[in-house]
Coordinates of C-alpha atoms and ligand atoms in Angstrom, one line a residue:
M22 CA 55.7 20.9 -190.1
K23 CA 56.0 20.9 -193.9
K24 CA 53.2 18.4 -194.3
L25 CA 51.0 20.5 -192.2
S26 CA 51.7 23.8 -194.2
I27 CA 50.8 21.8 -197.5
I28 CA 47.6 20.6 -196.1
T29 CA 46.7 23.9 -195.0
L30 CA 47.5 25.5 -198.4
L31 CA 45.5 22.9 -200.2
A32 CA 42.6 23.5 -198.2
L33 CA 42.8 27.1 -198.6
L34 CA 43.1 26.6 -202.4
A35 CA 40.0 24.6 -202.4
I36 CA 38.1 27.1 -200.6
S37 CA 39.3 30.1 -202.8
V38 CA 38.2 27.9 -205.9
R39 CA 34.4 27.6 -204.3
A40 CA 34.3 31.1 -203.0
A41 CA 31.5 32.1 -205.6
D42 CA 29.2 29.7 -203.6
Y43 CA 29.5 32.3 -200.7
L44 CA 26.0 33.8 -199.8
P45 CA 26.4 36.2 -196.9
I46 CA 23.5 36.1 -194.4
I47 CA 21.8 39.1 -193.4
G48 CA 22.7 40.4 -189.9
N49 CA 20.1 41.0 -187.2
V50 CA 17.1 39.3 -189.0
L51 CA 14.9 39.5 -186.0
N52 CA 14.7 43.4 -186.5
R53 CA 14.2 43.6 -190.4
Q54 CA 11.1 44.2 -192.3
T55 CA 9.9 40.5 -192.2
I56 CA 6.9 38.0 -192.9
S57 CA 6.7 34.9 -191.0
L58 CA 6.4 31.6 -192.8
N59 CA 6.4 29.7 -189.5
G60 CA 3.0 27.4 -189.1
D61 CA 1.8 24.6 -190.6
W62 CA 3.6 22.9 -193.4
H63 CA 2.5 19.9 -195.5
Y64 CA 5.3 17.0 -195.4
I65 CA 6.0 14.0 -197.4
V66 CA 8.2 11.4 -196.1
D67 CA 10.4 10.0 -199.0
I68 CA 12.7 7.3 -197.9
Q69 CA 14.0 6.4 -201.5
E70 CA 14.0 9.9 -202.6
E71 CA 11.3 9.2 -205.3
G72 CA 10.6 12.9 -205.3
Y73 CA 14.1 13.9 -206.6
Y74 CA 15.5 10.7 -208.5
D75 CA 14.1 8.7 -211.4
Y76 CA 14.3 5.0 -211.3
R77 CA 17.7 5.0 -212.7
M78 CA 19.0 7.3 -209.9
N79 CA 19.3 10.5 -212.2
P80 CA 17.6 13.6 -210.8
T81 CA 14.3 13.8 -212.1
R82 CA 12.4 16.8 -213.9
W83 CA 9.3 15.6 -212.7
G84 CA 10.0 15.7 -208.7
F85 CA 8.0 16.7 -205.9
F86 CA 9.1 20.4 -206.3
R87 CA 7.2 20.8 -209.1
N88 CA 3.8 20.6 -206.9
A89 CA 2.1 19.2 -210.0
K90 CA -1.8 18.6 -210.0
P91 CA -3.7 16.3 -212.3
Q92 CA -4.9 18.5 -215.3
K93 CA -6.9 15.7 -216.8
P94 CA -8.8 12.6 -215.1
E95 CA -6.3 10.2 -216.8
D96 CA -3.1 11.9 -215.5
L97 CA -0.8 10.0 -213.0
I98 CA 0.5 12.0 -210.3
E99 CA 1.5 10.0 -207.3
Y100 CA 2.0 12.7 -204.8
D101 CA 0.1 15.3 -203.4
F102 CA 1.1 17.9 -200.9
D103 CA -2.3 19.4 -200.3
A104 CA -3.8 15.9 -199.2
S105 CA -0.5 15.2 -196.9
P106 CA -0.1 15.8 -193.2
T107 CA 1.1 19.2 -191.7
M108 CA 3.5 19.5 -189.1
K109 CA 4.4 22.9 -186.9
I110 CA 7.4 24.7 -188.1
P111 CA 9.7 25.4 -186.6
G112 CA 9.9 22.0 -185.3
D113 CA 11.6 18.7 -185.6
W114 CA 9.9 15.9 -187.3
N115 CA 10.9 13.3 -184.6
T116 CA 8.6 14.4 -181.9
Q117 CA 5.7 15.4 -184.2
D118 CA 5.0 12.3 -185.8
Q119 CA 5.4 8.9 -184.1
R120 CA 6.6 7.1 -187.2
L121 CA 9.6 9.4 -187.3
F122 CA 11.1 9.2 -184.0
F123 CA 14.1 7.1 -185.4
Y124 CA 13.7 8.5 -188.9
E125 CA 17.1 9.7 -190.7
G126 CA 16.4 10.4 -194.3
T127 CA 14.3 12.7 -196.6
V128 CA 11.2 14.5 -195.7
W129 CA 9.4 17.3 -198.2
F130 CA 7.9 20.1 -196.9
E131 CA 5.7 22.5 -198.7
R132 CA 3.9 25.8 -197.7
E133 CA 1.8 28.2 -199.8
F134 CA 1.7 31.9 -199.2
D135 CA 0.1 35.0 -200.7
Y136 CA 2.3 37.8 -201.7
T137 CA 2.3 41.2 -203.5
K138 CA 5.4 42.1 -205.2
K139 CA 6.6 45.9 -204.2
A140 CA 8.4 48.1 -206.5
G141 CA 12.0 48.7 -205.6
I142 CA 11.8 45.9 -202.8
H143 CA 13.8 42.8 -202.9
T144 CA 12.6 39.7 -201.1
L145 CA 14.7 37.3 -199.3
L146 CA 13.9 33.9 -198.0
Y147 CA 15.4 33.3 -194.4
F148 CA 16.0 30.0 -192.6
G149 CA 17.1 30.0 -189.1
A150 CA 18.1 26.4 -189.6
V151 CA 17.3 23.1 -191.5
N152 CA 18.8 20.2 -190.5
Y153 CA 20.8 19.1 -192.6
D154 CA 20.9 19.0 -196.2
T155 CA 18.5 21.2 -198.0
H156 CA 17.2 21.9 -201.4
V157 CA 14.8 25.0 -201.8
Y158 CA 12.2 25.6 -204.4
V159 CA 10.1 28.7 -205.1
N160 CA 7.5 28.1 -207.5
G161 CA 9.3 25.1 -209.1
K162 CA 12.6 26.9 -209.3
K163 CA 15.4 25.8 -207.4
V164 CA 16.8 28.9 -205.3
I165 CA 19.5 27.3 -203.2
H166 CA 21.0 24.0 -201.9
H167 CA 22.6 24.4 -198.2
V168 CA 24.4 22.1 -196.1
G169 CA 24.5 22.0 -192.2
G170 CA 22.0 22.0 -189.6
F171 CA 22.7 24.7 -187.0
T172 CA 23.3 27.9 -189.3
P173 CA 21.2 30.4 -191.0
F174 CA 21.0 30.8 -194.8
N175 CA 19.2 33.0 -197.2
V176 CA 18.6 33.5 -200.8
D177 CA 17.2 36.5 -202.9
I178 CA 13.7 35.0 -204.4
T179 CA 12.5 38.4 -205.9
D180 CA 12.6 36.8 -209.3
A181 CA 11.0 33.5 -208.6
L182 CA 8.1 35.3 -206.9
K183 CA 4.8 36.2 -208.2
D184 CA 1.7 38.2 -207.3
G185 CA -0.9 36.0 -205.5
K186 CA -0.4 32.6 -204.5
N187 CA 3.3 31.4 -204.2
V188 CA 4.8 28.0 -203.0
V189 CA 7.9 27.0 -201.4
I190 CA 8.8 23.4 -201.4
L191 CA 12.0 22.1 -199.4
K192 CA 13.7 18.6 -199.7
V193 CA 15.2 18.0 -196.3
D194 CA 17.8 15.0 -195.5
N195 CA 19.4 14.4 -192.4
K196 CA 21.0 11.1 -193.1
R197 CA 24.5 11.1 -191.5
H198 CA 27.8 10.9 -193.6
A199 CA 31.3 10.3 -192.8
E200 CA 32.4 13.3 -194.2
A201 CA 29.8 15.7 -192.8
V202 CA 30.0 18.0 -189.9
P203 CA 29.0 16.5 -187.5
T204 CA 30.2 13.2 -189.0
Q205 CA 28.2 9.8 -188.7
I206 CA 28.4 9.2 -184.8
F207 CA 27.6 12.0 -182.2
D208 CA 25.9 11.8 -178.7
W209 CA 22.8 13.9 -179.3
W210 CA 19.3 13.1 -181.2
N211 CA 19.7 14.0 -185.0
Y212 CA 16.6 16.0 -185.1
G213 CA 15.3 16.5 -188.7
G214 CA 13.4 19.1 -190.2
I215 CA 12.9 22.9 -190.5
T216 CA 14.0 23.4 -186.9
R217 CA 14.1 27.4 -186.7
D218 CA 12.2 30.3 -188.1
V219 CA 11.3 30.7 -191.8
L220 CA 11.0 34.4 -192.6
L221 CA 10.6 36.5 -196.0
V222 CA 12.8 39.6 -195.5
E223 CA 12.1 42.7 -197.6
V224 CA 15.0 44.9 -198.2
K225 CA 15.7 47.6 -200.6
Q226 CA 17.8 47.4 -203.7
T227 CA 20.8 48.7 -201.8
Y228 CA 20.6 47.8 -197.9
V229 CA 22.9 47.3 -195.0
E230 CA 23.6 43.6 -194.9
N231 CA 25.5 43.3 -191.6
Y232 CA 27.6 45.4 -189.0
K233 CA 29.5 45.1 -186.1
L234 CA 29.9 47.4 -183.0
A235 CA 32.4 46.3 -180.5
L236 CA 34.1 48.1 -177.6
D237 CA 38.0 48.1 -177.8
R238 CA 39.6 45.4 -176.2
Q239 CA 42.1 47.7 -174.5
D240 CA 40.5 51.2 -174.5
F241 CA 37.0 51.1 -172.9
K242 CA 36.5 54.7 -174.4
K243 CA 36.4 53.6 -177.8
I244 CA 34.0 51.8 -180.1
H245 CA 34.8 50.1 -183.1
F246 CA 31.8 50.4 -185.9
N247 CA 31.9 48.8 -189.3
A248 CA 29.1 48.2 -191.7
N249 CA 28.8 46.5 -195.2
L250 CA 26.1 47.2 -197.9
N251 CA 24.8 44.0 -200.0
K252 CA 26.7 45.4 -202.8
G253 CA 29.9 47.4 -203.7
V254 CA 28.4 50.8 -204.0
G255 CA 30.5 53.8 -202.9
G256 CA 29.1 57.2 -201.9
E257 CA 26.1 55.8 -199.7
T258 CA 25.5 57.3 -196.5
V259 CA 25.3 55.1 -193.4
T260 CA 24.5 56.8 -189.9
I261 CA 24.9 55.1 -186.8
R262 CA 23.0 56.5 -183.6
I263 CA 23.3 55.6 -180.2
P264 CA 21.0 58.2 -178.3
E265 CA 22.0 57.2 -174.7
L266 CA 25.4 57.7 -175.5
K267 CA 24.9 61.1 -177.6
I268 CA 26.5 59.0 -180.5
S269 CA 25.3 60.1 -184.1
Q270 CA 27.7 59.7 -186.8
S271 CA 27.3 59.7 -190.9
L272 CA 29.8 57.9 -192.7
T273 CA 30.0 57.4 -196.6
T274 CA 30.7 54.0 -198.1
D275 CA 33.9 53.2 -200.1
G276 CA 34.0 51.4 -203.4
N277 CA 33.3 48.0 -201.6
G278 CA 30.1 49.4 -200.2
C279 CA 31.8 49.6 -196.6
V280 CA 32.2 51.8 -193.9
S281 CA 34.2 51.9 -190.6
A282 CA 35.0 54.3 -187.9
E283 CA 36.2 54.6 -184.3
I284 CA 33.7 56.4 -182.1
K285 CA 34.8 57.7 -179.0
A286 CA 32.3 56.9 -176.2
K287 CA 32.2 56.1 -172.3
P288 CA 29.4 53.0 -172.4
E289 CA 28.4 51.4 -169.1
L290 CA 30.0 48.1 -169.6
W291 CA 28.0 44.9 -170.1
C292 CA 28.6 42.2 -167.7
P293 CA 26.4 39.4 -165.9
E294 CA 25.6 41.6 -163.0
N295 CA 24.7 44.5 -165.0
P296 CA 23.8 43.3 -168.6
K297 CA 23.5 46.6 -169.8
L298 CA 22.2 47.0 -173.5
Y299 CA 22.0 50.3 -175.7
K300 CA 19.7 51.1 -178.2
V301 CA 21.3 51.4 -181.5
Y302 CA 19.8 52.7 -184.8
I303 CA 21.8 52.1 -188.3
E304 CA 20.2 54.2 -191.0
Q305 CA 20.7 54.0 -194.7
G306 CA 18.5 55.1 -197.8
G307 CA 15.6 56.0 -195.6
E308 CA 15.9 52.5 -193.6
T309 CA 16.5 52.2 -190.1
I310 CA 17.6 48.9 -188.4
E311 CA 17.2 48.9 -184.7
D312 CA 19.4 46.8 -182.1
E313 CA 20.2 46.3 -178.6
I314 CA 23.7 46.1 -178.0
G315 CA 26.2 45.8 -175.1
F316 CA 29.8 46.7 -174.8
R317 CA 32.4 44.7 -172.9
S318 CA 35.9 43.4 -173.5
I319 CA 37.3 39.9 -173.2
T320 CA 40.9 39.3 -173.0
T321 CA 43.3 36.9 -171.1
K322 CA 46.5 37.7 -168.9
G323 CA 48.6 34.6 -168.2
K324 CA 46.0 32.2 -166.8
Q325 CA 43.2 34.6 -166.0
I326 CA 40.2 35.4 -168.2
L327 CA 39.7 39.2 -168.0
L328 CA 36.1 40.5 -168.4
N329 CA 36.3 44.3 -168.7
G330 CA 39.9 44.2 -167.7
K331 CA 38.9 42.3 -164.3
P332 CA 39.4 38.6 -163.6
I333 CA 36.2 36.7 -163.9
Y334 CA 35.9 32.7 -163.0
L335 CA 33.4 31.1 -165.3
K336 CA 30.8 29.4 -163.1
G337 CA 29.1 27.6 -166.0
V338 CA 27.1 24.5 -167.2
S339 CA 26.9 22.9 -170.7
M340 CA 23.5 22.7 -172.3
H341 CA 22.2 21.2 -175.3
E342 CA 19.1 23.0 -177.3
E343 CA 16.5 20.7 -176.3
K344 CA 13.0 21.6 -175.0
S345 CA 12.8 22.1 -171.1
N346 CA 10.1 19.6 -170.8
G347 CA 10.7 16.5 -172.5
G348 CA 12.7 16.2 -175.6
G349 CA 12.7 17.9 -179.1
R350 CA 14.4 20.8 -180.5
A351 CA 14.0 24.0 -178.7
N352 CA 13.6 27.3 -180.6
G353 CA 12.4 30.6 -179.2
S354 CA 12.6 32.7 -176.0
D355 CA 10.3 30.6 -173.7
D356 CA 12.5 27.5 -173.8
A357 CA 15.5 29.5 -173.4
R358 CA 14.2 31.5 -170.5
Q359 CA 13.2 28.1 -168.5
L360 CA 16.6 26.5 -169.4
I361 CA 18.9 29.5 -168.7
G362 CA 16.6 30.0 -165.6
W363 CA 17.7 26.9 -164.2
A364 CA 21.4 27.7 -165.0
K365 CA 21.1 31.0 -163.3
E366 CA 19.4 29.1 -160.3
L367 CA 22.7 27.0 -160.0
G368 CA 24.7 30.3 -159.8
C369 CA 26.0 30.2 -163.4
N370 CA 27.3 33.4 -165.1
F371 CA 28.2 31.2 -168.0
I372 CA 26.8 28.6 -170.4
R373 CA 28.5 26.3 -172.8
F374 CA 26.1 25.9 -175.7
A375 CA 26.9 22.6 -177.0
H376 CA 27.9 21.2 -179.4
Y377 CA 26.5 23.4 -182.3
P378 CA 25.4 27.1 -182.7
H379 CA 21.9 27.6 -180.7
N380 CA 19.1 29.5 -181.9
E381 CA 19.3 33.1 -182.1
H382 CA 16.5 33.6 -179.7
A383 CA 18.5 31.7 -177.0
V384 CA 21.5 33.7 -177.5
R385 CA 19.9 36.9 -177.3
E386 CA 17.6 35.8 -174.0
A387 CA 21.0 34.9 -172.4
E388 CA 22.3 38.2 -173.0
R389 CA 19.3 39.9 -171.5
M390 CA 19.7 37.9 -168.5
G391 CA 23.6 38.4 -167.9
V392 CA 24.8 35.1 -169.0
L393 CA 28.1 34.5 -170.8
L394 CA 28.5 32.0 -173.8
W395 CA 30.7 29.6 -175.2
S396 CA 29.3 29.0 -178.8
E397 CA 30.7 26.1 -180.9
I398 CA 30.5 24.3 -184.2
P399 CA 29.8 20.7 -184.6
C400 CA 33.3 19.5 -185.4
Y401 CA 32.7 16.6 -183.1
W402 CA 34.9 13.4 -182.8
T403 CA 35.9 12.0 -186.0
I404 CA 35.7 14.6 -188.6
A405 CA 37.1 13.6 -192.4
W406 CA 40.0 15.8 -191.7
T407 CA 41.8 15.3 -195.2
N408 CA 38.4 16.1 -197.3
P409 CA 38.7 19.8 -198.6
A410 CA 34.7 19.8 -198.8
T411 CA 34.6 18.8 -195.1
L412 CA 36.8 21.7 -194.1
E413 CA 34.9 24.1 -196.4
N414 CA 31.7 22.9 -194.8
A415 CA 33.2 23.6 -191.3
R416 CA 34.6 26.9 -192.1
N417 CA 31.1 28.0 -193.5
Q418 CA 29.5 27.1 -190.4
L419 CA 32.0 28.9 -188.4
R420 CA 31.5 31.9 -190.6
D421 CA 27.7 31.9 -190.3
M422 CA 27.9 31.3 -186.5
I423 CA 30.0 34.4 -186.1
M424 CA 28.2 36.5 -188.9
R425 CA 24.7 35.8 -186.9
D426 CA 26.2 36.7 -183.6
Q427 CA 28.8 39.1 -183.7
N428 CA 27.1 41.8 -182.0
R429 CA 26.0 39.8 -178.9
A430 CA 28.1 41.0 -176.1
N431 CA 27.6 37.7 -174.1
I432 CA 29.3 35.4 -176.3
I433 CA 32.9 35.4 -175.3
I434 CA 34.3 32.3 -176.6
W435 CA 34.2 30.7 -180.2
S436 CA 34.8 26.9 -179.9
I437 CA 36.0 25.2 -182.9
A438 CA 35.9 21.5 -182.0
N439 CA 35.0 18.9 -179.3
E440 CA 37.4 16.0 -178.5
T441 CA 38.9 15.1 -181.5
P442 CA 41.6 12.7 -181.9
H443 CA 45.2 13.8 -182.6
S444 CA 47.2 13.7 -185.9
A445 CA 48.8 16.2 -188.3
E446 CA 45.7 16.3 -190.6
R447 CA 43.4 17.0 -187.5
D448 CA 45.9 20.1 -186.4
A449 CA 46.1 21.4 -190.1
F450 CA 42.3 21.5 -190.3
L451 CA 41.6 22.7 -186.8
S452 CA 44.4 25.4 -187.0
N453 CA 42.7 26.3 -190.1
L454 CA 39.5 27.0 -188.3
A455 CA 41.2 28.9 -185.6
G456 CA 42.6 31.3 -188.1
H457 CA 39.5 31.6 -190.0
A458 CA 37.6 32.6 -186.4
R459 CA 40.4 35.1 -185.6
F460 CA 40.2 36.6 -189.3
L461 CA 36.5 37.1 -188.9
D462 CA 36.4 38.2 -185.3
D463 CA 39.4 39.4 -183.1
T464 CA 37.4 40.8 -180.3
R465 CA 36.7 37.0 -178.7
L466 CA 38.5 34.2 -177.5
I467 CA 39.2 30.9 -179.4
S468 CA 38.9 27.6 -177.5
M469 CA 38.0 24.0 -178.3
A470 CA 37.1 20.8 -176.1
M471 CA 40.2 19.0 -175.9
E472 CA 41.0 15.7 -174.1
V473 CA 43.4 14.5 -171.5
T474 CA 46.0 12.3 -173.3
G475 CA 48.2 10.9 -170.6
A476 CA 47.0 9.5 -167.5
S477 CA 49.1 7.2 -165.2
N478 CA 49.7 6.9 -161.6
Y479 CA 47.0 9.4 -160.8
V480 CA 48.9 12.2 -162.8
N481 CA 46.7 13.5 -165.8
R482 CA 48.5 15.2 -168.5
L483 CA 46.9 17.5 -171.1
N484 CA 49.3 17.5 -174.3
D485 CA 47.7 18.9 -177.5
N486 CA 49.3 20.7 -180.2
M487 CA 46.4 22.8 -180.8
N488 CA 47.3 24.7 -177.4
Q489 CA 49.1 27.3 -179.6
Y490 CA 46.0 28.0 -181.7
V491 CA 43.6 28.9 -178.8
D492 CA 43.4 31.4 -176.0
I493 CA 41.8 29.2 -173.5
V494 CA 42.9 25.5 -172.8
S495 CA 39.7 23.5 -172.4
F496 CA 39.2 19.7 -171.9
N497 CA 36.8 17.2 -171.1
Q498 CA 37.2 14.7 -168.3
Y499 CA 35.3 12.0 -166.9
V500 CA 37.2 10.6 -163.8
G501 CA 34.7 8.9 -161.6
W502 CA 32.4 7.9 -164.7
Y503 CA 34.1 6.5 -167.6
R504 CA 37.5 5.9 -165.5
D505 CA 38.7 5.9 -162.2
V506 CA 35.6 5.5 -160.1
N507 CA 36.6 6.7 -156.6
D508 CA 40.0 7.7 -157.5
A509 CA 39.4 11.7 -157.9
P510 CA 41.0 12.4 -154.4
K511 CA 44.2 10.9 -155.7
M512 CA 44.5 12.7 -159.0
T513 CA 47.0 15.5 -160.0
W514 CA 47.1 17.3 -163.0
E515 CA 49.5 18.6 -165.4
I516 CA 48.5 21.5 -167.9
P517 CA 51.9 23.0 -169.0
Y518 CA 50.5 25.9 -171.0
E519 CA 50.6 29.6 -169.7
K520 CA 46.9 29.9 -170.7
P521 CA 43.8 30.2 -168.7
V522 CA 42.2 26.6 -168.2
I523 CA 38.4 25.5 -168.4
I524 CA 37.1 21.9 -167.8
S525 CA 34.6 22.1 -170.4
E526 CA 33.1 18.7 -169.1
F527 CA 32.8 16.3 -166.3
G528 CA 29.8 14.4 -164.7
G529 CA 28.2 11.2 -164.6
G530 CA 24.6 9.9 -165.2
A531 CA 21.9 9.2 -162.8
K532 CA 17.9 8.8 -163.1
Y533 CA 15.9 11.0 -161.2
G534 CA 14.2 9.2 -158.4
Y535 CA 16.5 6.3 -158.4
H536 CA 18.1 6.2 -154.9
G537 CA 20.6 3.9 -153.4
E538 CA 24.2 3.9 -152.0
K539 CA 27.0 6.2 -153.6
N540 CA 28.7 3.4 -155.1
Q541 CA 25.4 2.3 -157.2
R542 CA 25.5 3.3 -160.8
W543 CA 22.7 5.6 -162.0
T544 CA 21.4 6.4 -158.6
E545 CA 21.3 10.2 -157.6
E546 CA 23.5 9.5 -154.7
F547 CA 26.3 8.1 -157.0
Q548 CA 26.1 11.4 -159.2
E549 CA 26.0 13.6 -156.1
N550 CA 29.1 11.9 -154.6
L551 CA 30.9 12.2 -158.1
Y552 CA 30.3 16.0 -158.1
I553 CA 31.6 16.2 -154.6
E554 CA 34.8 14.4 -155.5
N555 CA 35.2 16.2 -158.9
L556 CA 34.9 19.6 -157.4
A557 CA 37.2 18.9 -154.7
M558 CA 39.9 17.8 -157.4
I559 CA 39.5 20.2 -160.1
E560 CA 39.5 23.2 -157.3
K561 CA 43.1 22.1 -156.9
I562 CA 44.0 22.6 -160.6
D563 CA 46.6 25.4 -161.3
G564 CA 44.9 28.2 -163.3
L565 CA 41.5 27.0 -163.4
A566 CA 39.2 29.9 -164.7
G567 CA 36.0 28.2 -165.1
T568 CA 34.0 25.0 -165.7
T569 CA 30.9 23.7 -167.7
P570 CA 29.9 20.5 -166.1
W571 CA 28.2 18.1 -168.2
I572 CA 25.1 18.6 -168.3
L573 CA 22.3 20.9 -167.5
K574 CA 19.4 18.7 -168.5
D575 CA 19.0 15.0 -169.4
F576 CA 18.8 14.8 -173.3
R577 CA 17.9 12.5 -176.2
S578 CA 20.7 10.2 -177.5
P579 CA 20.5 7.3 -179.7
R580 CA 23.8 6.0 -178.1
R581 CA 22.0 5.4 -174.6
V582 CA 19.8 2.5 -174.9
L583 CA 19.7 1.0 -171.6
P584 CA 16.0 0.2 -170.7
G585 CA 14.4 1.4 -167.6
I586 CA 17.6 4.0 -166.9
Q587 CA 18.3 5.5 -170.3
D588 CA 15.6 4.7 -172.6
Y589 CA 17.5 6.9 -175.3
Y590 CA 18.4 9.7 -172.9
N591 CA 21.9 10.6 -171.8
R592 CA 21.3 10.9 -168.2
K593 CA 24.0 12.9 -166.9
G594 CA 21.6 15.9 -166.6
L595 CA 21.5 18.0 -163.2
V596 CA 17.9 18.2 -163.9
S597 CA 15.7 15.5 -165.6
D598 CA 14.2 15.5 -169.0
S599 CA 10.9 16.7 -167.4
G600 CA 12.5 19.3 -165.3
E601 CA 13.1 17.7 -161.9
K602 CA 16.3 18.8 -160.1
K603 CA 18.5 15.9 -159.0
K604 CA 20.9 15.8 -155.8
A605 CA 24.1 16.8 -157.7
F606 CA 22.1 19.9 -158.9
F607 CA 22.5 21.3 -155.1
V608 CA 26.1 20.1 -154.8
L609 CA 27.1 22.4 -157.7
Q610 CA 24.8 25.2 -156.5
K611 CA 26.5 25.2 -153.1
W612 CA 29.9 25.1 -154.7
Y613 CA 29.1 28.1 -156.9
E614 CA 27.9 29.8 -154.2
K615 CA 31.3 30.0 -152.5
R616 CA 33.1 31.3 -155.7
Ligands
GCB702 C1 31.7 13.6 -174.1 C2 31.0 14.5 -175.2 C3 29.6 14.6 -175.0 C4 28.9 13.2 -174.5 C5 29.3 13.2 -173.1 C6 28.9 11.8 -172.5 O1 32.9 13.7 -173.9 O2 31.8 15.6 -175.6 O3 29.0 15.2 -176.1 O4 27.5 13.6 -174.3 O5 30.7 12.9 -173.3 O6 28.2 11.8 -171.8 O7 29.8 10.7 -172.9

């Protein structure tokens, strides 16, 4: 215990030393005054980072970020963005250029845009996500370095902008590193590039940076509201209006630029059957931010999960953020509607967005469609538990996931990790994350996908110190696939915690259209039987509050190399990579119909 707290303390110290790096993301960016920089961007593939380092591996002043052009006939400049190919942004590079399918390294991106500076207006440059390590330059000036492939970041570029033509250049590197989050190995495609929206956001000198509206967890006639300005200015008026609830309240900021209030209201509660959203307006300094917000409460009682005070069984499925037809990173509402539509057809009221925060469009689409969500950060498998920079990185990703989505009623669980090997250092790291999540958001539940640690004589035992830090005990299990084929009927389970239980993964692979006996690997019949047996098995687990089988759709993974069957796809999908439903889909559908 002593060792634990020293590690935690050191990690906390490391974080406070680096706190100056913190750059808060702007909330509800989709409803701000924005100019899209999506579209065609030039790119240069740069395996040796020629555009960044000189021939002694020192950062060079003459890098590609200068966007230099020959001025005289004899000038030597060995790159040219204007003459380089383009790709669509948002989009991954792996599926837009055949040469880059397996590529992991550095690619430079360039885009020009016209701009006219406006008096009193600040311009932020916002990226929904760039995978993984990104340096951003505006008109040759470095404006931000960001690490992490699935969370947004923004920077004030007002001083770097000029009237007329401007250029933004990114150096994006998706190489894997042992100390990164995720680490060197993971079972999904490491899609590189600018995978989500790029926006210019126009704000006033003083503006509402972020806000949160949430129903009280116990008293459903009370809403908590807080908001903060981008700077610590007191005496500013912030007004919150929800016309449908006849709410209009003006508040004055304190010296930290913050307001908070408890508002009496009797909202219709958001739930899967009635995903009611209210139009909300937040006004300050002559500007209005519009949002659509739902009100619900999520708590636990013993082994039950309570939505709006009533027990709910989470009929779920896991999902990667991949296009609904073929591979490639998904971004936007169309893909989301298709994927979430399949989940709804299965009978789901819940989806596990694995293994990283998905794009904001998908979260909002799920909210409109009445689907509850589990959202997680990519603390996956073997993380560098004792490295303070790794912890800081994970904490930042957790923070930005929460800051972006804190007003989404459908997100009920923040997950901090997946299948991590047990050690005191891991417990210190993850309990730090759990504490951080609770500190940032006390209106949702915390969980993580654990592993079954003891299995003998058909008894499976869950024994994980992290149980004390989570609200829901979740674990992945692969009876019938990685172990114990045909033994599911004999299995019993010991989960010695008075908390709700979610089986966050189970499943097995099948190639769509491949048929045979039920003991023939990779056939639809094998997978179908595995689902029949697993569902019968998990039904008997005491306190089971839900499950998210692995996985909705086949997804690309470099670990899945079996020719003719996998071809770089993980085949555990209930739907094939091109959208055909496998037999197991209907087994799960039938099971959910009864629940
Ligand atoms: C797991 C992982 C998931 C993998 C899956 C599999 O336990 O959490 O990321 O894709 O197993 O297919 O093996």
